Coordinates of C-alpha atoms and ligand atoms in Angstrom, one line a residue:
M1153 CA 11.9 -27.1 -16.4
S1154 CA 14.2 -24.9 -18.3
A1155 CA 17.8 -24.5 -17.3
H1156 CA 18.3 -21.3 -15.4
K1157 CA 21.3 -19.1 -15.8
P1158 CA 22.7 -17.6 -12.7
F1159 CA 22.2 -13.8 -13.1
S1160 CA 25.7 -13.2 -11.9
A1161 CA 28.3 -15.7 -10.8
A1162 CA 30.5 -13.0 -9.3
S1163 CA 27.9 -10.9 -7.4
P1164 CA 29.3 -7.6 -8.8
A1165 CA 27.5 -5.4 -6.3
L1166 CA 28.4 -7.2 -3.1
R1167 CA 31.4 -8.7 -1.4
F1168 CA 30.9 -10.8 1.7
E1169 CA 34.2 -11.0 3.6
I1170 CA 34.1 -13.2 6.7
V1171 CA 36.6 -11.8 9.2
A1172 CA 36.0 -14.1 12.3
R1173 CA 34.2 -17.3 13.2
C1174 CA 33.1 -18.8 16.5
P1175 CA 34.7 -22.2 16.8
V1176 CA 31.9 -23.6 18.9
T1177 CA 28.8 -22.2 17.2
K1178 CA 28.1 -21.3 13.6
A1179 CA 28.4 -17.6 14.3
R1180 CA 30.5 -15.4 12.1
V1181 CA 31.5 -11.8 11.7
S1182 CA 31.8 -10.2 8.3
K1183 CA 32.4 -7.0 6.4
L1184 CA 29.5 -6.8 4.0
H1185 CA 30.7 -4.5 1.2
L1186 CA 27.6 -2.9 -0.5
P1187 CA 27.5 -0.2 -3.1
H1188 CA 26.8 2.5 -0.6
F1189 CA 28.4 1.2 2.6
T1190 CA 30.5 -1.5 4.2
A1191 CA 28.4 -3.0 7.0
D1192 CA 29.5 -5.1 9.9
T1193 CA 27.5 -8.3 10.5
P1194 CA 25.8 -9.8 12.4
M1195 CA 23.6 -6.7 12.2
F1196 CA 20.2 -5.5 13.0
M1197 CA 18.6 -3.2 10.4
P1198 CA 15.9 -0.8 11.7
V1199 CA 13.1 0.3 9.5
G1200 CA 13.9 3.7 8.2
T1201 CA 11.8 6.8 8.6
Q1202 CA 8.3 5.4 9.0
G1203 CA 6.7 8.8 8.5
T1204 CA 5.0 8.6 11.9
M1205 CA 5.9 9.4 15.5
K1206 CA 7.7 6.0 15.6
G1207 CA 10.1 7.1 13.0
L1208 CA 13.6 8.4 13.5
T1209 CA 15.3 10.8 11.1
T1210 CA 18.1 9.5 8.9
Q1211 CA 20.5 11.7 10.9
Q1212 CA 19.5 9.9 14.1
L1213 CA 19.9 6.5 12.5
E1214 CA 23.4 7.5 11.4
D1215 CA 24.2 8.8 14.9
L1216 CA 23.0 5.4 16.3
D1217 CA 25.6 3.8 14.0
C1218 CA 23.1 2.0 11.8
H1219 CA 24.8 0.6 8.8
V1220 CA 21.8 -0.6 6.8
I1221 CA 18.2 0.4 7.1
L1222 CA 15.0 -0.9 5.5
G1223 CA 13.7 1.6 3.0
N1224 CA 10.0 2.5 3.2
T1225 CA 7.9 0.5 0.7
Y1226 CA 5.4 3.4 0.8
H1227 CA 6.6 4.2 -2.7
L1228 CA 5.7 0.7 -3.9
G1229 CA 2.5 0.7 -5.8
N1230 CA 0.4 2.7 -3.4
R1231 CA -1.2 4.2 -6.5
P1232 CA -2.7 2.4 -9.5
A1233 CA 0.0 1.2 -11.7
S1234 CA -1.3 3.2 -14.6
T1235 CA -1.1 6.5 -12.8
S1236 CA 1.7 5.7 -10.4
R1237 CA 4.2 8.5 -10.2
G1238 CA 6.3 6.6 -7.6
P1239 CA 9.0 5.3 -9.9
E1240 CA 9.1 8.5 -11.9
L1241 CA 9.4 10.6 -8.8
L1242 CA 12.1 8.4 -7.5
D1243 CA 14.0 8.4 -10.8
E1244 CA 13.8 12.2 -10.8
A1245 CA 14.9 12.4 -7.2
G1246 CA 17.9 10.2 -8.0
G1247 CA 16.7 7.2 -6.1
L1248 CA 15.5 6.7 -2.5
H1249 CA 19.0 7.2 -1.0
Q1250 CA 19.1 10.8 -2.2
F1251 CA 15.3 11.4 -1.7
M1252 CA 15.6 10.5 2.0
N1253 CA 19.1 11.7 2.4
W1254 CA 20.6 8.4 3.6
K1255 CA 24.1 7.7 2.5
R1256 CA 24.6 4.2 3.9
G1257 CA 23.1 0.8 3.1
L1258 CA 19.5 0.5 2.1
L1259 CA 17.4 -2.6 1.7
T1260 CA 13.9 -2.8 0.3
D1261 CA 11.3 -5.6 0.7
S1262 CA 9.4 -6.6 -2.4
G1263 CA 6.0 -5.3 -1.1
G1264 CA 4.0 -8.5 -1.3
F1265 CA 4.5 -9.3 2.4
Q1266 CA 3.4 -5.9 3.4
M1267 CA 0.3 -6.2 1.2
V1268 CA -0.6 -9.6 2.6
S1269 CA 0.1 -8.8 6.2
L1270 CA -1.2 -5.2 6.3
L1271 CA -4.1 -5.3 3.8
K1272 CA -6.3 -8.2 4.6
L1273 CA -7.9 -8.0 1.1
A1274 CA -4.9 -9.3 -0.9
E1275 CA -5.4 -12.2 -3.2
I1276 CA -2.6 -14.2 -4.6
T1277 CA -2.5 -15.8 -8.0
E1278 CA 0.3 -17.1 -10.2
E1279 CA 0.4 -13.7 -11.8
G1280 CA 1.1 -11.8 -8.6
V1281 CA -0.4 -10.3 -5.5
Q1282 CA -3.7 -8.5 -6.1
F1283 CA -4.9 -6.0 -3.5
E1284 CA -7.2 -3.0 -3.1
A1285 CA -5.4 0.3 -3.3
P1286 CA -5.7 1.9 0.2
H1287 CA -6.6 5.3 -1.2
D1288 CA -9.5 4.4 -3.4
G1289 CA -10.2 0.7 -3.2
S1290 CA -9.3 0.1 -6.9
L1291 CA -7.7 -3.3 -7.7
M1292 CA -4.0 -3.3 -8.2
M1293 CA -1.6 -6.1 -9.1
L1294 CA 2.0 -6.5 -7.8
T1295 CA 3.8 -8.9 -10.0
P1296 CA 7.5 -10.0 -9.7
E1297 CA 8.3 -7.8 -12.7
K1298 CA 6.5 -4.8 -11.2
S1299 CA 8.2 -5.3 -7.9
M1300 CA 11.6 -5.4 -9.6
E1301 CA 10.8 -2.3 -11.6
L1302 CA 9.9 -0.3 -8.5
Q1303 CA 12.8 -1.6 -6.5
N1304 CA 15.2 -0.7 -9.4
S1305 CA 13.8 2.8 -9.3
I1306 CA 14.2 2.9 -5.5
G1307 CA 17.8 1.9 -6.0
A1308 CA 18.5 0.1 -2.7
D1309 CA 21.7 -1.9 -2.2
I1310 CA 19.7 -5.0 -1.5
M1311 CA 16.3 -5.8 -3.0
M1312 CA 14.1 -8.7 -2.1
Q1313 CA 12.3 -11.1 -4.5
L1314 CA 8.5 -11.1 -4.5
D1315 CA 7.6 -14.2 -2.6
D1316 CA 4.3 -16.0 -1.9
V1317 CA 4.1 -15.6 1.9
V1318 CA 1.7 -17.7 3.9
S1319 CA 1.2 -17.7 7.7
S1320 CA 4.0 -19.7 9.4
L1321 CA 1.3 -22.0 10.8
T1322 CA -0.1 -23.0 7.3
T1323 CA 0.4 -26.6 6.4
G1324 CA -0.6 -28.9 3.5
P1325 CA -1.0 -28.1 -0.2
R1326 CA -1.2 -24.3 0.2
L1327 CA 2.2 -24.3 1.9
E1328 CA 3.8 -26.5 -0.8
E1329 CA 2.3 -24.3 -3.5
A1330 CA 3.7 -21.1 -1.9
M1331 CA 7.2 -22.6 -1.7
H1332 CA 7.1 -23.7 -5.4
R1333 CA 5.5 -20.4 -6.5
S1334 CA 8.2 -18.4 -4.6
I1335 CA 10.9 -20.3 -6.7
R1336 CA 9.0 -19.5 -10.0
W1337 CA 8.6 -15.8 -8.9
L1338 CA 12.3 -15.7 -8.0
D1339 CA 13.1 -16.7 -11.6
R1340 CA 10.8 -14.0 -12.9
C1341 CA 12.5 -11.5 -10.6
I1342 CA 16.0 -12.6 -11.8
K1343 CA 14.8 -12.0 -15.4
A1344 CA 13.3 -8.6 -14.7
H1345 CA 16.2 -7.2 -12.6
K1346 CA 17.7 -4.5 -14.7
R1347 CA 20.6 -3.4 -12.5
P1348 CA 22.5 -6.5 -11.3
Q1349 CA 25.7 -4.5 -11.5
E1350 CA 24.5 -1.9 -8.9
Q1351 CA 21.8 -3.7 -6.9
N1352 CA 21.7 -7.1 -5.2
L1353 CA 18.7 -9.4 -5.5
F1354 CA 18.2 -11.7 -2.5
A1355 CA 16.1 -14.9 -2.7
I1356 CA 13.7 -15.8 0.2
I1357 CA 13.5 -19.3 1.4
Q1358 CA 9.9 -20.4 2.2
G1359 CA 8.5 -23.7 3.2
G1360 CA 6.9 -23.0 6.6
L1361 CA 7.7 -25.5 9.3
E1362 CA 8.1 -28.4 6.9
P1363 CA 11.8 -29.5 6.9
E1364 CA 11.4 -31.3 3.5
L1365 CA 9.9 -28.2 1.8
R1366 CA 12.6 -26.0 3.3
R1367 CA 15.3 -28.4 2.1
Q1368 CA 13.9 -28.4 -1.4
C1369 CA 13.5 -24.6 -1.5
V1370 CA 17.1 -24.0 -0.3
A1371 CA 18.4 -26.6 -2.9
E1372 CA 16.6 -24.9 -5.8
M1373 CA 17.3 -21.3 -4.8
A1374 CA 21.0 -22.0 -4.0
K1375 CA 21.4 -23.1 -7.7
R1376 CA 20.5 -19.6 -8.8
N1377 CA 23.7 -18.3 -7.2
L1378 CA 22.3 -15.1 -5.9
P1379 CA 24.4 -12.6 -3.9
G1380 CA 22.4 -13.4 -0.7
Y1381 CA 19.6 -15.5 0.9
A1382 CA 16.9 -14.7 3.3
I1383 CA 14.9 -17.0 5.5
G1384 CA 11.3 -16.0 5.3
G1385 CA 7.9 -17.1 6.6
L1386 CA 9.0 -17.3 10.2
S1387 CA 8.3 -15.3 13.4
G1388 CA 4.6 -15.6 12.9
G1389 CA 3.5 -17.2 16.1
E1390 CA 5.2 -20.6 15.8
E1391 CA 7.0 -22.2 18.8
K1392 CA 10.5 -21.0 19.4
D1393 CA 11.8 -24.6 19.2
Q1394 CA 10.3 -25.0 15.7
F1395 CA 11.6 -21.5 14.6
W1396 CA 15.1 -22.3 15.7
R1397 CA 15.0 -25.8 14.0
M1398 CA 14.0 -24.2 10.7
V1399 CA 16.8 -21.6 10.9
T1400 CA 19.3 -24.3 11.8
L1401 CA 18.2 -26.4 8.8
C1402 CA 18.5 -23.4 6.4
T1403 CA 21.9 -22.2 7.7
D1404 CA 23.2 -25.8 7.5
L1405 CA 22.3 -26.0 3.8
L1406 CA 22.8 -22.4 2.6
P1407 CA 26.1 -21.5 1.0
E1408 CA 28.8 -20.5 3.5
D1409 CA 30.1 -17.7 1.5
K1410 CA 26.9 -15.7 1.1
P1411 CA 25.1 -13.4 3.6
R1412 CA 22.0 -14.9 5.3
Y1413 CA 19.1 -12.7 6.4
C1414 CA 16.4 -13.7 8.8
M1415 CA 13.3 -11.6 8.0
G1416 CA 11.1 -10.0 10.6
V1417 CA 13.1 -11.2 13.6
G1418 CA 14.0 -8.7 16.3
Y1419 CA 13.6 -10.0 19.8
A1420 CA 17.0 -9.9 21.6
E1421 CA 17.0 -13.6 22.4
D1422 CA 16.2 -14.5 18.8
L1423 CA 19.0 -12.2 17.5
V1424 CA 21.6 -13.9 19.8
V1425 CA 20.4 -17.4 19.1
C1426 CA 20.1 -16.9 15.3
A1427 CA 23.6 -15.3 15.2
A1428 CA 24.9 -18.4 16.9
L1429 CA 23.1 -20.4 14.1
G1430 CA 25.0 -18.4 11.4
V1431 CA 22.5 -15.7 10.5
D1432 CA 24.1 -12.4 9.5
M1433 CA 21.2 -9.9 9.1
F1434 CA 17.9 -9.1 10.9
D1435 CA 15.1 -6.6 10.7
C1436 CA 12.0 -6.0 12.7
V1437 CA 9.6 -3.2 13.6
F1438 CA 9.5 -4.5 17.1
P1439 CA 11.9 -2.1 18.8
T1440 CA 10.1 1.0 17.5
R1441 CA 6.6 -0.5 17.7
T1442 CA 7.1 -1.5 21.4
A1443 CA 8.5 2.0 22.1
R1444 CA 5.1 3.4 21.1
F1445 CA 3.6 1.6 24.1
G1446 CA 6.3 3.0 26.4
N1447 CA 8.4 -0.2 26.6
A1448 CA 12.1 0.3 26.9
L1449 CA 14.5 -2.6 26.0
T1450 CA 17.2 -3.5 28.5
A1451 CA 19.6 -6.3 29.2
Y1452 CA 17.3 -7.4 32.0
G1453 CA 14.1 -7.3 30.0
P1454 CA 11.8 -4.5 29.0
L1455 CA 10.8 -1.6 31.3
V1456 CA 7.2 -0.7 31.1
L1457 CA 7.7 3.0 31.5
R1458 CA 4.0 3.8 32.0
Q1459 CA 4.0 1.9 35.3
A1460 CA 3.8 4.0 38.5
Q1461 CA 7.0 2.4 39.8
F1462 CA 9.0 4.8 37.6
E1463 CA 7.3 8.0 38.8
K1464 CA 10.3 8.8 41.1
D1465 CA 13.0 6.7 39.4
F1466 CA 15.6 9.3 38.5
R1467 CA 18.0 6.8 36.8
P1468 CA 18.3 6.6 33.0
I1469 CA 16.7 3.6 31.2
E1470 CA 20.1 1.9 31.3
E1471 CA 23.2 3.2 33.1
D1472 CA 25.6 1.9 30.5
C1473 CA 23.8 3.2 27.5
D1474 CA 25.3 6.2 25.7
C1475 CA 22.2 7.1 23.6
L1476 CA 20.8 10.6 23.6
T1477 CA 17.8 9.5 25.7
C1478 CA 19.9 7.8 28.5
K1479 CA 22.4 10.7 28.6
N1480 CA 19.7 13.3 29.0
Y1481 CA 16.5 11.9 30.5
T1482 CA 15.4 9.9 33.5
R1483 CA 12.9 7.1 33.7
A1484 CA 10.7 9.5 35.8
Y1485 CA 10.7 12.0 33.0
L1486 CA 9.8 9.4 30.5
Y1487 CA 7.1 8.0 32.8
S1488 CA 5.6 11.5 32.9
I1489 CA 5.4 11.9 29.1
V1490 CA 5.5 8.5 27.5
T1491 CA 1.7 8.1 27.1
K1492 CA 1.0 11.8 26.6
D1493 CA 3.5 13.1 24.1
T1494 CA 4.9 11.7 20.9
V1495 CA 8.3 13.0 22.1
G1496 CA 8.3 10.3 24.8
C1497 CA 7.8 7.5 22.3
H1498 CA 10.4 9.0 20.0
L1499 CA 13.0 9.1 22.9
V1500 CA 12.2 5.5 23.8
S1501 CA 12.6 4.5 20.1
I1502 CA 16.0 6.1 20.1
H1503 CA 17.0 4.1 23.1
N1504 CA 15.5 0.8 21.7
I1505 CA 17.4 1.1 18.5
S1506 CA 20.5 1.9 20.4
Y1507 CA 20.0 -1.2 22.5
Q1508 CA 19.7 -3.4 19.4
M1509 CA 22.9 -1.9 17.9
R1510 CA 24.8 -2.3 21.2
L1511 CA 23.6 -6.0 21.5
M1512 CA 24.8 -6.7 17.9
R1513 CA 28.1 -4.9 18.5
G1514 CA 28.5 -7.2 21.6
V1515 CA 27.9 -10.2 19.5
R1516 CA 30.5 -9.2 16.9
E1517 CA 33.1 -8.2 19.4
S1518 CA 32.7 -11.4 21.4
I1519 CA 33.0 -13.5 18.3
I1520 CA 36.2 -11.7 17.3
A1521 CA 37.6 -12.0 20.8
G1522 CA 36.8 -15.8 20.8
E1523 CA 34.4 -15.2 23.7
F1524 CA 31.0 -15.7 22.1
P1525 CA 29.8 -18.7 24.2
A1526 CA 30.5 -16.7 27.4
F1527 CA 28.7 -13.7 25.9
V1528 CA 25.6 -15.9 25.2
R1529 CA 25.7 -17.3 28.7
K1530 CA 25.8 -13.8 30.3
F1531 CA 23.1 -12.5 28.0
M1532 CA 20.8 -15.4 28.9
R1533 CA 21.6 -15.1 32.6
D1534 CA 20.9 -11.3 32.6
R1535 CA 17.8 -11.7 30.5
F1536 CA 16.1 -14.7 32.0
G1537 CA 17.7 -15.1 35.4
E1538 CA 20.0 -17.6 37.0
S1539 CA 19.6 -21.0 35.5
N1540 CA 23.2 -22.2 35.1
Ligands
GUN2422 N1 9.2 -10.0 6.3 C1 9.1 -10.9 7.3 N2 8.9 -12.1 6.8 C2 8.9 -12.0 5.4 C3 8.8 -13.0 4.4 O1 8.6 -14.2 4.6 N3 8.8 -12.4 3.1 C4 9.0 -11.1 2.9 N4 9.0 -10.7 1.6 N5 9.1 -10.2 3.9 C5 9.1 -10.7 5.1
ZN2423 ZN1 19.7 4.5 26.0

């Protein structure tokens, strides 16, 4: 193995300033200084404009006090590489920030995970992820170099390495191969990254549910001295107990002074537990996806707004929520439209993102006030009933 040079010892495009710690758990609060915005962590990052009825506008996301959103990877290679105008278009538009009119933090995933999880026809080789183009079925290849080129054109504050993602239930040689390949692809991404002064490349820890593989992966990736680290390959149907063990192992071994991002995690109880385990960033389509089915998130668990019990319930989704939906509409109104009109699902999406933001604000404020353990106890009591 050749010696690898850290692409930047000083992380010129990111400063991670820890401002408070919980003395009992591993939770911390930080100011994450990014090129476009200073974000407060622990934070939940919603998926930006999805281009469907689930999506919110960037103005709404700003009004909801979102600090960082996930950029749409729609622009990533959805046309054959030879004819792709995605990068050119984005270069012309001045990057995705300007194109979508979002002034705050932006994070893009590398595209491979989406290809593998959304398009069943992806095939992974050492070269990259090969998949059939959705529009004409032609074969396309997403390599680490291509992913970096596209993400450099998009211009997000944080970009993710291309990783070899397998189901979190995979075991044996394929799991081990995916972990080692993710390290090799990380090195190719580091080499191909053209804008380390302006954009931060995060590594993604793989290794499934195998502690030894996770340990090896963290050890190797930490040597690359990247501006931040993600924990990937989880939240795919494994037991909670195993999920939390893997997160614990990773946050025990990852550098203290770098942000940690748990990918694809968005259930309230996971956000609270993982924040206690020292995770700083989360993303998930869950809050907006579940809104589409008329499910509103609350401190006491979800309300299934299409159920007849809400027909004459003239209260807001949550009394203490100050979102546009709760200030202006009742459960009864939402019941009457939620399965019939896209406006209903849009209003529930607004509330659900607001719920996630309020939850994370509560986590941060309680850590700062030295009351995080009490916050967790109350959260669990409200959410799951009296048990202590
Ligand atoms: N989103 C959720 N999990 C993952 C992962 O393991 N890798 C990538 N690239 N994206 C994800
Ligand atoms: Zn609300």
